[in-house]
Amino acid sequence: MITRTHPAGTIRLALPHKGRLSERALALLESAGLRAGYRADRSLMATLGDDFQALFVRAADVPEFVADGAADLGVTGADLIEESGRRVTELLDLGFGVCRLVAAVPEDAPIRALSEIPAGTRVDTSFPRVTAGFFRGMGISVEIAPVSGAAEIAPKLGVADVVVDLTSTGSTLRVHHLREVGTLLESSARLIANPGALERDEGVARSAAELATALDSVLRAQRKRYLMANVPRARLREVREVLPGLSGLTVVEVLDGEGWVAAHAVVDEAALYPTISRLKALGAEGILVTRIERLTP
Ligand code: AMP
């Protein structure tokens, strides 16, 4: 057990120092108002606002740092949290770094599903713990061969072998002539906390909750857009059906607008294009769409 060496009142947040999750994590924190203030040497520590201090470590080491209490909070992939086997409290799914841990076989292998993997098969993976647990759960005894990165192993695989690796688009698997046969785990970046620190330290608990709320509001806002349009007053009832809004439709008078009013609403980004088409069909004009910085329901 590493004891907390940082000054009381400062919350330490372990972040991936490079790799896929690093920039997205920093960008998200910045959107929530926490910009990393590096020292001149871009050292392994940075200040994040007044209350937080960032500690940059390998993404795979974040669960250890948090579980040991060397950091109070951390950001890393659910896959790495699971693989660490360490007990941490998950506070928020951050929605980026989405990928799956899948089992794949050479294209010409006869295996079509996870359940068809025969006992005794060699499984190459950099996730030995998750993989062993998964196949144990399926009642298939496989031989786990731990490796450091799966893409490099692919060419060495024999037809009877299986590789368990992360994928998001599937393109790396295809490049290596591998075919996916099933998913072991779905992953994305998570905000985690040391469970003991949350229980023992009121300050940590409060800051953790505040950070989770701030990040959540940024993530909600990223999925929404604020839409404004001038619509004929006579069509308001139909406009309301197209723009239900977050808590109803906001209608603003247009000065000298005669039969027109401005309708404002928060809409799902995914529904933006059909919404605009339907508004146009109702005679809407001057449609304006803007991003939202934060959204707290
Ligand atoms: P890195 O340090 O860049 O290898 O970061 C690896 C982490 O990024 C993984 O543990 C996942 O949580 C996440 N990730 C997201 N998409 C992918 C992907 N397609 N392949 C590997 N890792 C991914």
mmCIF file of C-alpha atoms and ligand atoms in Angstrom:
data_model
loop_
_atom_site.group_PDB
_atom_site.id
_atom_site.type_symbol
_atom_site.label_atom_id
_atom_site.label_comp_id
_atom_site.label_asym_id
_atom_site.label_seq_id
_atom_site.Cartn_x
_atom_site.Cartn_y
_atom_site.Cartn_z
ATOM 1 C CA MET A 1 0.000 0.000 0.000
ATOM 2 C CA ILE A 2 1.467 3.331 -1.082
ATOM 3 C CA THR A 3 0.520 6.098 1.311
ATOM 4 C CA ARG A 4 -0.619 9.482 0.075
ATOM 5 C CA THR A 5 2.373 11.741 -0.147
ATOM 6 C CA HIS A 6 0.705 14.649 -1.879
ATOM 7 C CA PRO A 7 -0.510 17.638 0.106
ATOM 8 C CA ALA A 8 -3.891 17.327 1.743
ATOM 9 C CA GLY A 9 -6.575 19.047 -0.293
ATOM 10 C CA THR A 10 -5.034 18.265 -3.665
ATOM 11 C CA ILE A 11 -6.715 15.472 -5.558
ATOM 12 C CA ARG A 12 -4.354 13.412 -7.648
ATOM 13 C CA LEU A 13 -5.635 12.189 -10.996
ATOM 14 C CA ALA A 14 -3.686 9.488 -12.872
ATOM 15 C CA LEU A 15 -3.858 9.999 -16.649
ATOM 16 C CA PRO A 16 -2.389 8.065 -19.595
ATOM 17 C CA HIS A 17 0.832 9.833 -20.586
ATOM 18 C CA LYS A 18 0.616 8.838 -24.257
ATOM 19 C CA GLY A 19 -1.334 6.631 -26.600
ATOM 20 C CA ARG A 20 -4.913 6.613 -27.792
ATOM 21 C CA LEU A 21 -6.547 7.725 -24.550
ATOM 22 C CA SER A 22 -4.138 10.472 -23.592
ATOM 23 C CA GLU A 23 -5.201 13.379 -25.812
ATOM 24 C CA ARG A 24 -8.906 12.688 -25.526
ATOM 25 C CA ALA A 25 -8.655 12.588 -21.730
ATOM 26 C CA LEU A 26 -6.845 15.935 -21.618
ATOM 27 C CA ALA A 27 -9.263 17.486 -24.123
ATOM 28 C CA LEU A 28 -12.248 16.356 -22.070
ATOM 29 C CA LEU A 29 -10.768 17.724 -18.851
ATOM 30 C CA GLU A 30 -10.053 20.987 -20.626
ATOM 31 C CA SER A 31 -13.664 21.220 -21.825
ATOM 32 C CA ALA A 32 -14.677 20.884 -18.183
ATOM 33 C CA GLY A 33 -12.403 23.810 -17.312
ATOM 34 C CA LEU A 34 -9.348 21.846 -16.166
ATOM 35 C CA ARG A 35 -6.370 22.734 -18.305
ATOM 36 C CA ALA A 36 -3.101 20.932 -17.620
ATOM 37 C CA GLY A 37 -0.488 23.429 -16.478
ATOM 38 C CA TYR A 38 2.824 21.765 -17.237
ATOM 39 C CA ARG A 39 6.076 22.764 -15.719
ATOM 40 C CA ALA A 40 8.692 23.833 -18.229
ATOM 41 C CA ASP A 41 10.004 20.281 -18.657
ATOM 42 C CA ARG A 42 6.550 18.785 -19.399
ATOM 43 C CA SER A 43 7.181 16.583 -16.414
ATOM 44 C CA LEU A 44 5.112 13.653 -15.244
ATOM 45 C CA MET A 45 3.008 15.982 -13.132
ATOM 46 C CA ALA A 46 0.844 18.939 -13.999
ATOM 47 C CA THR A 47 -1.623 21.087 -12.122
ATOM 48 C CA LEU A 48 -5.254 20.838 -13.216
ATOM 49 C CA GLY A 49 -7.188 23.822 -11.943
ATOM 50 C CA ASP A 50 -6.845 24.615 -8.254
ATOM 51 C CA ASP A 51 -7.801 21.304 -6.703
ATOM 52 C CA PHE A 52 -6.354 18.664 -8.996
ATOM 53 C CA GLN A 53 -2.942 17.442 -9.893
ATOM 54 C CA ALA A 54 -2.379 15.219 -12.921
ATOM 55 C CA LEU A 55 0.039 12.319 -12.717
ATOM 56 C CA PHE A 56 0.996 10.949 -16.127
ATOM 57 C CA VAL A 57 1.566 7.193 -16.232
ATOM 58 C CA ARG A 58 1.094 4.328 -18.703
ATOM 59 C CA ALA A 59 -2.601 3.683 -19.434
ATOM 60 C CA ALA A 60 -2.135 0.112 -18.170
ATOM 61 C CA ASP A 61 -0.682 1.371 -14.866
ATOM 62 C CA VAL A 62 -3.549 3.747 -14.052
ATOM 63 C CA PRO A 63 -5.624 1.076 -12.200
ATOM 64 C CA GLU A 64 -2.587 0.194 -10.025
ATOM 65 C CA PHE A 65 -1.917 3.807 -9.112
ATOM 66 C CA VAL A 66 -5.561 4.349 -8.201
ATOM 67 C CA ALA A 67 -5.999 1.050 -6.333
ATOM 68 C CA ASP A 68 -2.798 1.664 -4.355
ATOM 69 C CA GLY A 69 -3.868 5.173 -3.404
ATOM 70 C CA ALA A 70 -0.932 6.847 -5.155
ATOM 71 C CA ALA A 71 -3.688 8.634 -7.097
ATOM 72 C CA ASP A 72 -7.222 9.292 -5.857
ATOM 73 C CA LEU A 73 -8.783 9.270 -9.316
ATOM 74 C CA GLY A 74 -7.800 8.006 -12.732
ATOM 75 C CA VAL A 75 -8.794 7.788 -16.372
ATOM 76 C CA THR A 76 -8.150 4.646 -18.388
ATOM 77 C CA GLY A 77 -9.793 1.944 -20.506
ATOM 78 C CA ALA A 78 -12.283 -0.507 -19.003
ATOM 79 C CA ASP A 79 -10.216 -3.285 -20.617
ATOM 80 C CA LEU A 80 -7.137 -2.266 -18.648
ATOM 81 C CA ILE A 81 -9.110 -1.906 -15.406
ATOM 82 C CA GLU A 82 -10.494 -5.424 -15.864
ATOM 83 C CA GLU A 83 -7.108 -6.847 -16.789
ATOM 84 C CA SER A 84 -5.485 -5.291 -13.709
ATOM 85 C CA GLY A 85 -7.871 -7.205 -11.468
ATOM 86 C CA ARG A 86 -7.612 -4.334 -8.981
ATOM 87 C CA ARG A 87 -10.577 -3.018 -7.051
ATOM 88 C CA VAL A 88 -11.456 0.538 -8.048
ATOM 89 C CA THR A 89 -14.745 2.435 -8.115
ATOM 90 C CA GLU A 90 -15.994 3.386 -11.539
ATOM 91 C CA LEU A 91 -17.520 6.878 -11.507
ATOM 92 C CA LEU A 92 -18.269 7.607 -15.158
ATOM 93 C CA ASP A 93 -18.136 6.129 -18.652
ATOM 94 C CA LEU A 94 -16.323 8.799 -20.650
ATOM 95 C CA GLY A 95 -17.545 7.530 -24.009
ATOM 96 C CA PHE A 96 -14.254 7.698 -25.928
ATOM 97 C CA GLY A 97 -11.672 4.959 -26.595
ATOM 98 C CA VAL A 98 -14.513 2.660 -27.568
ATOM 99 C CA CYS A 99 -13.232 -0.760 -28.571
ATOM 100 C CA ARG A 100 -13.900 -4.450 -28.051
ATOM 101 C CA LEU A 101 -11.674 -7.260 -26.852
ATOM 102 C CA VAL A 102 -12.300 -9.978 -29.407
ATOM 103 C CA ALA A 103 -11.129 -13.475 -30.211
ATOM 104 C CA ALA A 104 -9.937 -13.869 -33.788
ATOM 105 C CA VAL A 105 -8.665 -16.766 -35.866
ATOM 106 C CA PRO A 106 -6.752 -16.951 -39.154
ATOM 107 C CA GLU A 107 -9.189 -16.396 -42.065
ATOM 108 C CA ASP A 108 -8.946 -19.986 -43.237
ATOM 109 C CA ALA A 109 -9.530 -21.546 -39.804
ATOM 110 C CA PRO A 110 -12.710 -23.620 -39.475
ATOM 111 C CA ILE A 111 -13.798 -21.998 -36.178
ATOM 112 C CA ARG A 112 -16.912 -19.763 -36.531
ATOM 113 C CA ALA A 113 -17.867 -19.030 -32.910
ATOM 114 C CA LEU A 114 -16.259 -18.851 -29.472
ATOM 115 C CA SER A 115 -18.016 -22.043 -28.431
ATOM 116 C CA GLU A 116 -16.256 -23.905 -31.280
ATOM 117 C CA ILE A 117 -12.788 -23.168 -29.908
ATOM 118 C CA PRO A 118 -11.465 -26.600 -28.950
ATOM 119 C CA ALA A 119 -9.930 -27.396 -25.549
ATOM 120 C CA GLY A 120 -6.150 -27.111 -25.596
ATOM 121 C CA THR A 121 -6.115 -24.287 -28.198
ATOM 122 C CA ARG A 122 -3.274 -21.807 -27.812
ATOM 123 C CA VAL A 123 -4.582 -18.272 -27.272
ATOM 124 C CA ASP A 124 -2.089 -15.450 -27.795
ATOM 125 C CA THR A 125 -3.040 -12.278 -25.948
ATOM 126 C CA SER A 126 -1.824 -9.238 -24.072
ATOM 127 C CA PHE A 127 -4.911 -9.660 -21.853
ATOM 128 C CA PRO A 128 -4.061 -12.982 -20.172
ATOM 129 C CA ARG A 129 -6.138 -12.408 -17.067
ATOM 130 C CA VAL A 130 -9.379 -11.403 -18.807
ATOM 131 C CA THR A 131 -8.897 -14.105 -21.439
ATOM 132 C CA ALA A 132 -8.227 -16.876 -18.910
ATOM 133 C CA GLY A 133 -11.267 -15.821 -16.871
ATOM 134 C CA PHE A 134 -13.464 -15.680 -19.945
ATOM 135 C CA PHE A 135 -12.599 -19.154 -21.230
ATOM 136 C CA ARG A 136 -12.809 -20.569 -17.697
ATOM 137 C CA GLY A 137 -16.318 -19.154 -17.545
ATOM 138 C CA MET A 138 -17.142 -20.862 -20.844
ATOM 139 C CA GLY A 139 -15.788 -24.163 -19.536
ATOM 140 C CA ILE A 140 -13.116 -24.359 -22.260
ATOM 141 C CA SER A 141 -9.575 -25.010 -21.024
ATOM 142 C CA VAL A 142 -7.200 -23.151 -23.324
ATOM 143 C CA GLU A 143 -3.473 -22.525 -23.202
ATOM 144 C CA ILE A 144 -2.874 -18.797 -22.660
ATOM 145 C CA ALA A 145 0.277 -17.391 -24.271
ATOM 146 C CA PRO A 146 0.872 -13.870 -22.885
ATOM 147 C CA VAL A 147 2.362 -11.437 -25.410
ATOM 148 C CA SER A 148 2.976 -7.712 -25.352
ATOM 149 C CA GLY A 149 1.146 -6.641 -28.507
ATOM 150 C CA ALA A 150 -1.114 -8.814 -30.589
ATOM 151 C CA ALA A 151 -0.646 -7.315 -34.057
ATOM 152 C CA GLU A 152 2.927 -8.583 -34.139
ATOM 153 C CA ILE A 153 1.934 -12.148 -33.316
ATOM 154 C CA ALA A 154 -0.656 -12.496 -36.051
ATOM 155 C CA PRO A 155 1.754 -13.662 -38.776
ATOM 156 C CA LYS A 156 3.087 -16.361 -36.458
ATOM 157 C CA LEU A 157 -0.310 -17.885 -35.802
ATOM 158 C CA GLY A 158 -1.013 -21.374 -37.045
ATOM 159 C CA VAL A 159 -4.483 -22.250 -38.328
ATOM 160 C CA ALA A 160 -5.410 -23.844 -35.004
ATOM 161 C CA ASP A 161 -4.522 -20.789 -32.967
ATOM 162 C CA VAL A 162 -6.608 -17.974 -31.572
ATOM 163 C CA VAL A 163 -5.614 -14.398 -30.806
ATOM 164 C CA VAL A 164 -7.460 -12.192 -28.322
ATOM 165 C CA ASP A 165 -6.946 -8.499 -29.045
ATOM 166 C CA LEU A 166 -8.612 -5.092 -29.021
ATOM 167 C CA THR A 167 -10.352 -3.848 -32.123
ATOM 168 C CA SER A 168 -12.453 -0.852 -32.990
ATOM 169 C CA THR A 169 -12.870 -0.832 -36.757
ATOM 170 C CA GLY A 170 -11.646 -4.364 -37.450
ATOM 171 C CA SER A 171 -9.180 -3.097 -40.057
ATOM 172 C CA THR A 172 -6.031 -4.312 -38.241
ATOM 173 C CA LEU A 173 -7.538 -7.791 -37.965
ATOM 174 C CA ARG A 174 -8.276 -7.778 -41.710
ATOM 175 C CA VAL A 175 -4.774 -6.569 -42.582
ATOM 176 C CA HIS A 176 -3.423 -9.599 -40.715
ATOM 177 C CA HIS A 177 -5.935 -11.950 -42.382
ATOM 178 C CA LEU A 178 -7.697 -12.629 -39.105
ATOM 179 C CA ARG A 179 -11.424 -13.196 -38.669
ATOM 180 C CA GLU A 180 -13.324 -12.234 -35.522
ATOM 181 C CA VAL A 181 -15.233 -15.052 -33.832
ATOM 182 C CA GLY A 182 -16.619 -13.351 -30.732
ATOM 183 C CA THR A 183 -16.406 -10.542 -28.177
ATOM 184 C CA LEU A 184 -14.976 -11.037 -24.684
ATOM 185 C CA LEU A 185 -15.398 -7.484 -23.437
ATOM 186 C CA GLU A 186 -16.674 -4.068 -24.556
ATOM 187 C CA SER A 187 -14.490 -1.179 -23.495
ATOM 188 C CA SER A 188 -14.329 2.604 -23.324
ATOM 189 C CA ALA A 189 -12.482 5.102 -21.158
ATOM 190 C CA ARG A 190 -13.681 5.372 -17.562
ATOM 191 C CA LEU A 191 -13.204 7.762 -14.664
ATOM 192 C CA ILE A 192 -12.240 5.665 -11.649
ATOM 193 C CA ALA A 193 -11.569 6.335 -7.986
ATOM 194 C CA ASN A 194 -9.846 4.719 -5.057
ATOM 195 C CA PRO A 195 -12.747 3.264 -3.039
ATOM 196 C CA GLY A 196 -11.032 3.835 0.313
ATOM 197 C CA ALA A 197 -10.277 7.485 -0.454
ATOM 198 C CA LEU A 198 -13.934 8.090 -1.336
ATOM 199 C CA GLU A 199 -15.046 6.576 1.970
ATOM 200 C CA ARG A 200 -12.417 8.080 4.221
ATOM 201 C CA ASP A 201 -11.848 11.502 2.771
ATOM 202 C CA GLU A 202 -14.817 13.804 2.417
ATOM 203 C CA GLY A 203 -12.790 16.247 0.339
ATOM 204 C CA VAL A 204 -11.869 13.552 -2.173
ATOM 205 C CA ALA A 205 -15.456 12.343 -2.332
ATOM 206 C CA ARG A 206 -16.733 15.860 -2.968
ATOM 207 C CA SER A 207 -14.121 16.698 -5.617
ATOM 208 C CA ALA A 208 -14.647 13.335 -7.318
ATOM 209 C CA ALA A 209 -18.390 13.916 -7.487
ATOM 210 C CA GLU A 210 -17.879 17.461 -8.793
ATOM 211 C CA LEU A 211 -15.458 16.273 -11.451
ATOM 212 C CA ALA A 212 -17.783 13.448 -12.522
ATOM 213 C CA THR A 213 -20.700 15.904 -12.786
ATOM 214 C CA ALA A 214 -18.646 18.407 -14.771
ATOM 215 C CA LEU A 215 -17.378 15.740 -17.196
ATOM 216 C CA ASP A 216 -20.853 14.274 -17.537
ATOM 217 C CA SER A 217 -22.277 17.699 -18.422
ATOM 218 C CA VAL A 218 -19.609 18.148 -21.109
ATOM 219 C CA LEU A 219 -20.304 14.673 -22.520
ATOM 220 C CA ARG A 220 -24.061 15.309 -22.585
ATOM 221 C CA ALA A 221 -23.473 18.639 -24.307
ATOM 222 C CA GLN A 222 -21.265 16.984 -26.930
ATOM 223 C CA ARG A 223 -24.170 14.780 -27.978
ATOM 224 C CA LYS A 224 -26.573 17.737 -28.271
ATOM 225 C CA ARG A 225 -26.934 20.863 -30.384
ATOM 226 C CA TYR A 226 -28.822 24.082 -29.773
ATOM 227 C CA LEU A 227 -31.115 24.824 -32.684
ATOM 228 C CA MET A 228 -32.789 28.117 -33.466
ATOM 229 C CA ALA A 229 -35.164 28.764 -36.346
ATOM 230 C CA ASN A 230 -37.711 31.323 -37.445
ATOM 231 C CA VAL A 231 -41.002 29.531 -37.901
ATOM 232 C CA PRO A 232 -44.478 30.649 -38.950
ATOM 233 C CA ARG A 233 -46.532 31.190 -35.795
ATOM 234 C CA ALA A 234 -49.382 29.321 -37.433
ATOM 235 C CA ARG A 235 -47.285 26.134 -37.567
ATOM 236 C CA LEU A 236 -46.126 26.193 -33.921
ATOM 237 C CA ARG A 237 -48.104 23.136 -32.940
ATOM 238 C CA GLU A 238 -46.379 21.051 -35.617
ATOM 239 C CA VAL A 239 -42.987 22.628 -34.831
ATOM 240 C CA ARG A 240 -43.413 21.516 -31.238
ATOM 241 C CA GLU A 241 -43.723 17.918 -32.405
ATOM 242 C CA VAL A 242 -40.466 18.206 -34.354
ATOM 243 C CA LEU A 243 -38.639 20.072 -31.565
ATOM 244 C CA PRO A 244 -39.685 18.630 -28.234
ATOM 245 C CA GLY A 245 -36.619 20.263 -26.577
ATOM 246 C CA LEU A 246 -35.116 19.357 -23.246
ATOM 247 C CA SER A 247 -37.917 20.806 -21.142
ATOM 248 C CA GLY A 248 -40.273 22.057 -23.807
ATOM 249 C CA LEU A 249 -39.905 24.354 -26.756
ATOM 250 C CA THR A 250 -38.752 27.931 -26.171
ATOM 251 C CA VAL A 251 -40.559 30.456 -28.361
ATOM 252 C CA VAL A 252 -39.209 33.996 -28.726
ATOM 253 C CA GLU A 253 -40.995 36.907 -30.340
ATOM 254 C CA VAL A 254 -39.379 38.333 -33.485
ATOM 255 C CA LEU A 255 -39.559 42.138 -33.517
ATOM 256 C CA ASP A 256 -41.791 43.239 -36.414
ATOM 257 C CA GLY A 257 -41.912 39.557 -37.280
ATOM 258 C CA GLU A 258 -45.615 39.619 -38.089
ATOM 259 C CA GLY A 259 -46.539 35.970 -38.424
ATOM 260 C CA TRP A 260 -43.104 34.673 -37.375
ATOM 261 C CA VAL A 261 -41.577 33.561 -34.084
ATOM 262 C CA ALA A 262 -38.153 32.146 -33.227
ATOM 263 C CA ALA A 263 -38.163 28.587 -31.899
ATOM 264 C CA HIS A 264 -35.221 27.406 -29.780
ATOM 265 C CA ALA A 265 -34.561 23.856 -28.615
ATOM 266 C CA VAL A 266 -31.853 21.405 -27.606
ATOM 267 C CA VAL A 267 -31.761 18.487 -30.059
ATOM 268 C CA ASP A 268 -29.809 15.253 -30.316
ATOM 269 C CA GLU A 269 -26.896 15.606 -32.677
ATOM 270 C CA ALA A 270 -27.879 12.283 -34.237
ATOM 271 C CA ALA A 271 -31.356 13.628 -35.062
ATOM 272 C CA LEU A 272 -30.154 16.943 -36.468
ATOM 273 C CA TYR A 273 -30.553 16.334 -40.194
ATOM 274 C CA PRO A 274 -34.050 14.840 -40.138
ATOM 275 C CA THR A 275 -35.092 17.598 -37.720
ATOM 276 C CA ILE A 276 -33.866 20.333 -40.069
ATOM 277 C CA SER A 277 -35.637 18.736 -43.047
ATOM 278 C CA ARG A 278 -38.902 18.535 -41.136
ATOM 279 C CA LEU A 279 -38.581 22.161 -39.987
ATOM 280 C CA LYS A 280 -37.952 23.297 -43.562
ATOM 281 C CA ALA A 281 -41.041 21.414 -44.661
ATOM 282 C CA LEU A 282 -42.983 23.461 -42.076
ATOM 283 C CA GLY A 283 -41.657 26.686 -43.621
ATOM 284 C CA ALA A 284 -38.818 27.365 -41.135
ATOM 285 C CA GLU A 285 -36.180 29.912 -42.143
ATOM 286 C CA GLY A 286 -32.840 31.109 -40.768
ATOM 287 C CA ILE A 287 -32.057 27.789 -39.111
ATOM 288 C CA LEU A 288 -29.037 28.143 -36.839
ATOM 289 C CA VAL A 289 -27.303 25.273 -35.050
ATOM 290 C CA THR A 290 -24.648 25.775 -32.375
ATOM 291 C CA ARG A 291 -22.615 23.569 -30.080
ATOM 292 C CA ILE A 292 -23.317 23.534 -26.363
ATOM 293 C CA GLU A 293 -20.440 23.723 -23.895
ATOM 294 C CA ARG A 294 -22.115 22.141 -20.899
ATOM 295 C CA LEU A 295 -25.493 20.689 -20.190
ATOM 296 C CA THR A 296 -26.681 19.918 -16.685
ATOM 297 C CA PRO A 297 -30.137 18.406 -16.562
HETATM 298 P P1 AMP B 1 -2.533 2.677 -26.035
HETATM 299 O O1 AMP B 1 -1.705 3.055 -24.862
HETATM 300 O O2 AMP B 1 -2.633 3.713 -27.090
HETATM 301 O O3 AMP B 1 -2.256 1.314 -26.596
HETATM 302 O O4 AMP B 1 -4.014 2.655 -25.434
HETATM 303 C C1 AMP B 1 -4.668 1.506 -25.369
HETATM 304 C C2 AMP B 1 -6.054 1.728 -24.887
HETATM 305 O O5 AMP B 1 -6.810 2.486 -25.815
HETATM 306 C C3 AMP B 1 -6.710 0.385 -24.809
HETATM 307 O O6 AMP B 1 -6.412 -0.275 -23.625
HETATM 308 C C4 AMP B 1 -8.153 0.727 -24.993
HETATM 309 O O7 AMP B 1 -8.712 1.091 -23.755
HETATM 310 C C5 AMP B 1 -8.110 1.948 -25.918
HETATM 311 N N1 AMP B 1 -8.430 1.636 -27.330
HETATM 312 C C6 AMP B 1 -9.435 2.201 -28.026
HETATM 313 N N2 AMP B 1 -9.506 1.722 -29.265
HETATM 314 C C7 AMP B 1 -8.546 0.828 -29.413
HETATM 315 C C8 AMP B 1 -8.130 -0.009 -30.487
HETATM 316 N N3 AMP B 1 -8.729 -0.028 -31.661
HETATM 317 N N4 AMP B 1 -7.076 -0.790 -30.295
HETATM 318 C C9 AMP B 1 -6.449 -0.742 -29.112
HETATM 319 N N5 AMP B 1 -6.817 0.010 -28.059
HETATM 320 C C10 AMP B 1 -7.859 0.787 -28.194
#
